[in-house]
Tab-separated table of C-alpha atoms and ligand atoms in Angstrom:
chain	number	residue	atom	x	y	z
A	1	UNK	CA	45.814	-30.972	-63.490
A	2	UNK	CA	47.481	-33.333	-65.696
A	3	UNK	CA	50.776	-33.357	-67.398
A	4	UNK	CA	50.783	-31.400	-70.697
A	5	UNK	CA	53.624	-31.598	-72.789
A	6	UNK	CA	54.555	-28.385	-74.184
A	7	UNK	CA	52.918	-26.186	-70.828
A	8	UNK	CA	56.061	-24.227	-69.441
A	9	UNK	CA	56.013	-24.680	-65.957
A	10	UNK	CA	55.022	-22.479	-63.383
A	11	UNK	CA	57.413	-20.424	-60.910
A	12	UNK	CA	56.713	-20.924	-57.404
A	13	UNK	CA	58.063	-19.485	-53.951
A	14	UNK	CA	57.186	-21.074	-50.501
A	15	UNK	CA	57.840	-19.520	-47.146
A	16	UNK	CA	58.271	-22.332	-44.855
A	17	UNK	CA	58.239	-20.165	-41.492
A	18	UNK	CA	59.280	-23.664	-39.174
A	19	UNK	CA	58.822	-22.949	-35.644
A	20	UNK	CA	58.143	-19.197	-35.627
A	21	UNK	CA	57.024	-16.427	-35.172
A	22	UNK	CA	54.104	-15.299	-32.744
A	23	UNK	CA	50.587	-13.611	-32.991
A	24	UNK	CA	52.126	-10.328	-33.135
A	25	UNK	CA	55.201	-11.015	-35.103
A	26	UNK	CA	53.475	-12.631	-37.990
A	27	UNK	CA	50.743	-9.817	-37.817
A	28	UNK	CA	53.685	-7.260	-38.188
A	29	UNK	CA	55.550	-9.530	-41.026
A	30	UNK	CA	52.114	-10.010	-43.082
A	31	UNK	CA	51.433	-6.314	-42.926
A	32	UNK	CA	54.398	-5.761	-44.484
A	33	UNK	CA	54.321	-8.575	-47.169
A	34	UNK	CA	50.543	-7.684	-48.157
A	35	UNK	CA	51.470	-3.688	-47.938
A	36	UNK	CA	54.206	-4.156	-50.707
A	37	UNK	CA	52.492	-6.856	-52.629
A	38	UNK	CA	51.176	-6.802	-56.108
A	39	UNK	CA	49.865	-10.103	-57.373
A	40	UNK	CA	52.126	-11.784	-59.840
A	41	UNK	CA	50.821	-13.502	-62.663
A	42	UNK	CA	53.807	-16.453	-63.453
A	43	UNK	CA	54.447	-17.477	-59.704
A	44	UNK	CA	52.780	-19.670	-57.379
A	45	UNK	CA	53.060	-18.126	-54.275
A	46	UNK	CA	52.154	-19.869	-50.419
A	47	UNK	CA	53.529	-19.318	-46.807
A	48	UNK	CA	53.377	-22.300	-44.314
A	49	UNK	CA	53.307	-21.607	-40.923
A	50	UNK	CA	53.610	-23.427	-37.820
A	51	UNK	CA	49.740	-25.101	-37.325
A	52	UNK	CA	48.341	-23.205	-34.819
A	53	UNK	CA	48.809	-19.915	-37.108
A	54	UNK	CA	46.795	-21.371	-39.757
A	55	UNK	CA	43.872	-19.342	-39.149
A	56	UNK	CA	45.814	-16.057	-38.803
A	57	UNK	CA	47.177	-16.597	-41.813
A	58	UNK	CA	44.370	-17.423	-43.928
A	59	UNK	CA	42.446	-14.866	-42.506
A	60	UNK	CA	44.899	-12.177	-43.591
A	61	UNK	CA	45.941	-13.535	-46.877
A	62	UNK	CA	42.398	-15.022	-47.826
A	63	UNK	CA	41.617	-12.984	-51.787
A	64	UNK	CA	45.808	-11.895	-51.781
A	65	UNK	CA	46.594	-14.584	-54.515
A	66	UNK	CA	49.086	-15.746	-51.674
A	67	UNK	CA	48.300	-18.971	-50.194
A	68	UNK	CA	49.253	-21.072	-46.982
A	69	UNK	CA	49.962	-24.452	-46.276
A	70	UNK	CA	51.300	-26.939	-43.506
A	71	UNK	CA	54.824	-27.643	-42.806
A	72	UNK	CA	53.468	-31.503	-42.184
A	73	UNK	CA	51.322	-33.797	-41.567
A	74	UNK	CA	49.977	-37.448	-39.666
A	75	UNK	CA	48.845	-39.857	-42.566
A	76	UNK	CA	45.633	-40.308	-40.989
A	77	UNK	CA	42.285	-38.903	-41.249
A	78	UNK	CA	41.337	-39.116	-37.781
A	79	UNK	CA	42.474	-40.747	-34.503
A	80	UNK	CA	44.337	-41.212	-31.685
A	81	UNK	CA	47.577	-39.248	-32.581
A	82	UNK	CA	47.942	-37.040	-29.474
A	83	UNK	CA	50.023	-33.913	-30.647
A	84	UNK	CA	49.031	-34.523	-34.217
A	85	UNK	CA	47.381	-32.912	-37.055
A	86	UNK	CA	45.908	-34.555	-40.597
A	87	UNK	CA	45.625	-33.332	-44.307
A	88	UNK	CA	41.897	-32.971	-43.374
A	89	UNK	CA	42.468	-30.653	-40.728
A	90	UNK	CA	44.832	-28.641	-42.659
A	91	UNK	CA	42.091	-28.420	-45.542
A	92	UNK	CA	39.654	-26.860	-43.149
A	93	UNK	CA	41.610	-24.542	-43.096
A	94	UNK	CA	41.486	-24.296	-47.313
A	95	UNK	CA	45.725	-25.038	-46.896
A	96	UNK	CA	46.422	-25.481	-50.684
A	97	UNK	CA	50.051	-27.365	-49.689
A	98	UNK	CA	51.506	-29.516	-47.412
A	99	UNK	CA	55.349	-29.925	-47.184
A	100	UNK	CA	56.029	-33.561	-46.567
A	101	UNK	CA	59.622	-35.051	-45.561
A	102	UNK	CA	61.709	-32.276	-44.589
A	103	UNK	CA	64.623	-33.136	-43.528
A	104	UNK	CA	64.398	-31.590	-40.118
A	105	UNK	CA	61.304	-33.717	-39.431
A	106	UNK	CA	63.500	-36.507	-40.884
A	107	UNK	CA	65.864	-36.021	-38.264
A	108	UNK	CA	64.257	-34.649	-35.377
A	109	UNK	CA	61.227	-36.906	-35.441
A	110	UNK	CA	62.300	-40.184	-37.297
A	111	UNK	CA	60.009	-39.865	-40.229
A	112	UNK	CA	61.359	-42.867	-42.553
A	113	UNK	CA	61.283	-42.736	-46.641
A	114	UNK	CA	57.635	-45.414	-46.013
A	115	UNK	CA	56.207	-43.011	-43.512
A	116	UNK	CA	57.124	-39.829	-46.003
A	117	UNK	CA	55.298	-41.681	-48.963
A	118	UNK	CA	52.224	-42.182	-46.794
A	119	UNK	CA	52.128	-38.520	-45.900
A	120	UNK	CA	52.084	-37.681	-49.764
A	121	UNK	CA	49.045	-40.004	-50.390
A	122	UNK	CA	46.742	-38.731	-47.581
A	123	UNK	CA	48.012	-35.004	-48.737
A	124	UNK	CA	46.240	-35.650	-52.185
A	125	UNK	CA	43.886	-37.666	-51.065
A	126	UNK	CA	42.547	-34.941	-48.996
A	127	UNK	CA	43.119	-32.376	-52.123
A	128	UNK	CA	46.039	-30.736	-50.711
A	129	UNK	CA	49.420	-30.765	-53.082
A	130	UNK	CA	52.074	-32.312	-51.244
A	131	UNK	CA	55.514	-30.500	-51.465
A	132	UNK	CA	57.681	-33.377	-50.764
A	133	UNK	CA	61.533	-32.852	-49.976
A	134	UNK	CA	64.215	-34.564	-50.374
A	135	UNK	CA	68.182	-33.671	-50.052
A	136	UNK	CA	71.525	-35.379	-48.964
A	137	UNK	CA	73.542	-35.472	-46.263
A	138	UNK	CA	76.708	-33.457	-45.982
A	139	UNK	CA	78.804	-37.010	-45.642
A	140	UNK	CA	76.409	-38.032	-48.526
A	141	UNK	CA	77.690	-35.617	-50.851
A	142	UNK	CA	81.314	-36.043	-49.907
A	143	UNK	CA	81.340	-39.573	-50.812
A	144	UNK	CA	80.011	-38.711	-53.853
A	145	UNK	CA	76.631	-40.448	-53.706
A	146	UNK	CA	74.604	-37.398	-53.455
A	147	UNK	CA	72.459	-38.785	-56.467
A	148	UNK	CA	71.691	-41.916	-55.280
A	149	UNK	CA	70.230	-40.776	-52.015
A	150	UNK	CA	67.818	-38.196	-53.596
A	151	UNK	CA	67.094	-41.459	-56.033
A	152	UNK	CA	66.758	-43.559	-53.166
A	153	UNK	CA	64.241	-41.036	-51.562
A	154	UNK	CA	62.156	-40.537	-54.236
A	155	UNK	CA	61.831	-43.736	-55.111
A	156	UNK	CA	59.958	-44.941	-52.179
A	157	UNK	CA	57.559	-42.330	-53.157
A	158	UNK	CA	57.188	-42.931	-56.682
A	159	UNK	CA	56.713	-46.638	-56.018
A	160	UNK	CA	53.725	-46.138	-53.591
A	161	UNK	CA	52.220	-43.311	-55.512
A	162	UNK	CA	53.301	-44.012	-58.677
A	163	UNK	CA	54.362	-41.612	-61.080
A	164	UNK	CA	51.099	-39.783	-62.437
A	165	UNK	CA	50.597	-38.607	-58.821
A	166	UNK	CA	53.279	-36.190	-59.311
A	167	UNK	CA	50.982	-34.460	-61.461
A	168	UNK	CA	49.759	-32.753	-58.576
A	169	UNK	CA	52.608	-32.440	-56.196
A	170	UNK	CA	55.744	-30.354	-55.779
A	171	UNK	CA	58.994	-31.426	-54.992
A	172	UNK	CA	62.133	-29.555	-53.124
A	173	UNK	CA	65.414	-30.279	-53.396
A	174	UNK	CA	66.955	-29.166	-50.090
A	175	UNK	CA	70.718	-30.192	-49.528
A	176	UNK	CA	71.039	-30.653	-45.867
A	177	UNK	CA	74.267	-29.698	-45.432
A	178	UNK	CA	72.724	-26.220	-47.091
A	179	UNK	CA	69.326	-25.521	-44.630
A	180	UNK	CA	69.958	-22.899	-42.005
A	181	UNK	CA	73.704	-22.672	-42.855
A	182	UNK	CA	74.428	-19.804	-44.916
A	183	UNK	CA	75.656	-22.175	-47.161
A	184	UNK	CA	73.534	-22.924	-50.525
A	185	UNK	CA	74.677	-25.663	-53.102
A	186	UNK	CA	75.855	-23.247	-56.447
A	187	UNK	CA	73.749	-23.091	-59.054
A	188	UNK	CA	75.431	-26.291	-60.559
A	189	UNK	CA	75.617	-28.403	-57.844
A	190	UNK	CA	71.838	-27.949	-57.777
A	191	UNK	CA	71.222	-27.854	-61.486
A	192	UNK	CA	72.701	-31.033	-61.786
A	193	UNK	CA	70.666	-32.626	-59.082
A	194	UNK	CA	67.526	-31.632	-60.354
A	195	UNK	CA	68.072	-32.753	-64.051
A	196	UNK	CA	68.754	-36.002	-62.387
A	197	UNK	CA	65.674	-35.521	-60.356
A	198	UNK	CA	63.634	-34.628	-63.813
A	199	UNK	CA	65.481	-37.655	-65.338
A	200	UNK	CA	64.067	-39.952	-62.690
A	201	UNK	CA	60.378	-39.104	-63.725
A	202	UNK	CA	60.812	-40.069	-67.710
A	203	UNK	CA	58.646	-38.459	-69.599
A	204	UNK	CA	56.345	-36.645	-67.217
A	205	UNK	CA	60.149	-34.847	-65.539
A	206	UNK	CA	59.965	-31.911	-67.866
A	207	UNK	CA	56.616	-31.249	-66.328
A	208	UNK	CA	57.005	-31.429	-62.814
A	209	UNK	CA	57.599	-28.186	-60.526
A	210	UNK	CA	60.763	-28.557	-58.948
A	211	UNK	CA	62.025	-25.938	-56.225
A	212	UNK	CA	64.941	-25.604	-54.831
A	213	UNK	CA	65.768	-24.773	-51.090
A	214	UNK	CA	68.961	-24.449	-48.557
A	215	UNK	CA	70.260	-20.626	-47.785
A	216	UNK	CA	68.528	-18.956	-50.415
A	217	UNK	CA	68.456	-15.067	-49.936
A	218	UNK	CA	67.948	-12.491	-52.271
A	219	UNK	CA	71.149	-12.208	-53.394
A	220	UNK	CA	71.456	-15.648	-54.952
A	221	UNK	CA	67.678	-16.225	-55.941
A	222	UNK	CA	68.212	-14.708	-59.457
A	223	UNK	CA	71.490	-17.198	-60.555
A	224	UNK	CA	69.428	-20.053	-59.056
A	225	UNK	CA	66.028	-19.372	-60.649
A	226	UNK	CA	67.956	-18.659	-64.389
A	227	UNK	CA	68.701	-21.959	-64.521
A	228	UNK	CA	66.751	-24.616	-66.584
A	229	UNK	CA	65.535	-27.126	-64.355
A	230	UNK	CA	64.987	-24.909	-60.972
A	231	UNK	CA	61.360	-23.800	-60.831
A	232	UNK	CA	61.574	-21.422	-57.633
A	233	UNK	CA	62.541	-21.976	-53.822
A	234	UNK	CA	61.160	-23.284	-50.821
A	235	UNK	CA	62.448	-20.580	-48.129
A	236	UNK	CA	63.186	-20.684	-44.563
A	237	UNK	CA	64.981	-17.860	-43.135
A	238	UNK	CA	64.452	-15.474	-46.188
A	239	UNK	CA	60.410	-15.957	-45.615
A	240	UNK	CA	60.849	-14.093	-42.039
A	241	UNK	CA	61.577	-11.097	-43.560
A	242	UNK	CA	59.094	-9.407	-45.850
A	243	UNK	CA	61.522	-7.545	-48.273
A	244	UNK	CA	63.386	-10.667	-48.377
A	245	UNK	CA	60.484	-12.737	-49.391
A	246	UNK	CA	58.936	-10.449	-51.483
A	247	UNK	CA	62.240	-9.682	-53.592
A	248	UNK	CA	62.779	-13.561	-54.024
A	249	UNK	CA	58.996	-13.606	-55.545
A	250	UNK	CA	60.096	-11.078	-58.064
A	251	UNK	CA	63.203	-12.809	-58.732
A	252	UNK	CA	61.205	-15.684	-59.527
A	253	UNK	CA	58.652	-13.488	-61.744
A	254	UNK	CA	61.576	-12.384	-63.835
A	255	UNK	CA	62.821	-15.732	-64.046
A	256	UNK	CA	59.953	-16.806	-65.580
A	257	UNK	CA	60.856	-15.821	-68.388
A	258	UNK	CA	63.706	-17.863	-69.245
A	259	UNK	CA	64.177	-20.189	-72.117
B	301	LIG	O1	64.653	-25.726	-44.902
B	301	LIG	C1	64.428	-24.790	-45.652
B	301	LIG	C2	63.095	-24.559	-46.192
B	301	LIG	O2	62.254	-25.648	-45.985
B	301	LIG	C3	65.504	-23.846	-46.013
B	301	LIG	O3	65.849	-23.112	-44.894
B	301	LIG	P1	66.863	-21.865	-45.053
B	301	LIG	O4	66.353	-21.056	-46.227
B	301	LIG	O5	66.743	-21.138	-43.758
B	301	LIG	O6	68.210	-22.454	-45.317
């Protein structure tokens, strides 16, 4: 997939499910999404669970149009990485994503702007598209150099992968003042974030899928997904909860007709 000036770019919603669920939860929660679920034709559509529910979920969405990915992953192939997993393991699984650089993993397990960018490459080096997020700090944004750390981020990336891999990935814009809080930028706080994100890529920004994610519900998805440069969400809580999820994908279907 290359870029193609002039291709209007795709909506997309991801459930990022972080660490939960069980066996039976997610068999209830999938029943319900795949009971109420009509394929959509203008949104990309995946669910990432924790790893070891891979299989479950492949197994039930496998022909859905619905698709599953990882919510990370260790650079390497193969190894001695107790506790890890790799992009090749995840594509055993036929994972078609890979969310790389979270800010929770940021956080909670030290993964530096170097160690993000080496994520991306074994992502698509393995064939998976990597979904990488970025987002400021509360204090960030308060000092008023929210920009510059999202710039700061991404270019790590950009200068390891260069730009053309961007072709084939996604990237999030998650606030981090705004995951798990309740709390979601406004539609112009994150507007204006991702124009500067699109700006940052030159010519090939107008092309590249760009979600947005931080307390999105139902109830804001439409105002977000209206605007210009905001291609969908990447969900947390809102994926937990089938009507939820599955009203946010037709928000996001509507939406895609815009412009
Ligand atoms: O971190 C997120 C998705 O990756 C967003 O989480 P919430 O939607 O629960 O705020």
């Amino acid at each position: 997939m290359a870029f193609e000036p002039g291709i209007r770019r795709r909506q997309m919603v991801v459930g990022n499910w972080k660490m939960n669920g069980s066996k039976q939860e997610n068999t209830h929660l999938l029943a319900e999404v795949m009971h109420s679920w009509v394929p959509l034709t203008q949104v990309d559509v995946a669910i990432c669970p924790p790893f070891v529910y891979l299989p479950q979920v492949a197994d039930t969405l496998q022909g859905s149009g619905i698709v599953w990915g990882g919510q990370s992953i260790n650079p390497n192939a193969t190894g001695a990485f107790t506790g890890e997993v790799s992009a090749r393991m995840l594509s055993d699984f036929d994972a078609a994503y890979v969310i790389v650089g979270h800010n929770e993993r940021r956080r909670l397990r030290g993964e530096s702007d170097q160690y993000v960018a080496e994520q991306f490459l074994a992502a698509q080096r393995e064939g998976l598209i990597p979904i990488l997020c970025v987002g400021e700090s509360e204090e960030a944004r308060e000092a008023g150099h929210a920009l510059d750390a999202i710039t700061a981020q991404l270019s790590v990336v950009i200068e390891k992968a260069g730009i053309g891999a961007f072709a084939n990935a996604v990237v999030a814009y998650e606030p981090i003042w705004a995951v798990g809080t309740g709390k979601s930028a406004t539609p112009q706080e994150a507007e204006q974030v991702h124009k500067h994100i699109r700006q940052l890529f030159g010519d090939l920004g107008s092309q590249l899928t760009l979600l947005y994610g931080g307390s999105v519900k139902v109830h804001n998805a439409a105002e977000l997904f209206a605007l210009e440069d905001i291609d969908g969400a990447l969900l947390g809580g809102a994926s937990l909860d089938a009507k939820e999820f599955l009203a946010i994908c037709r928000c996001a279907e509507q939406a895609s007709h815009k412009g």
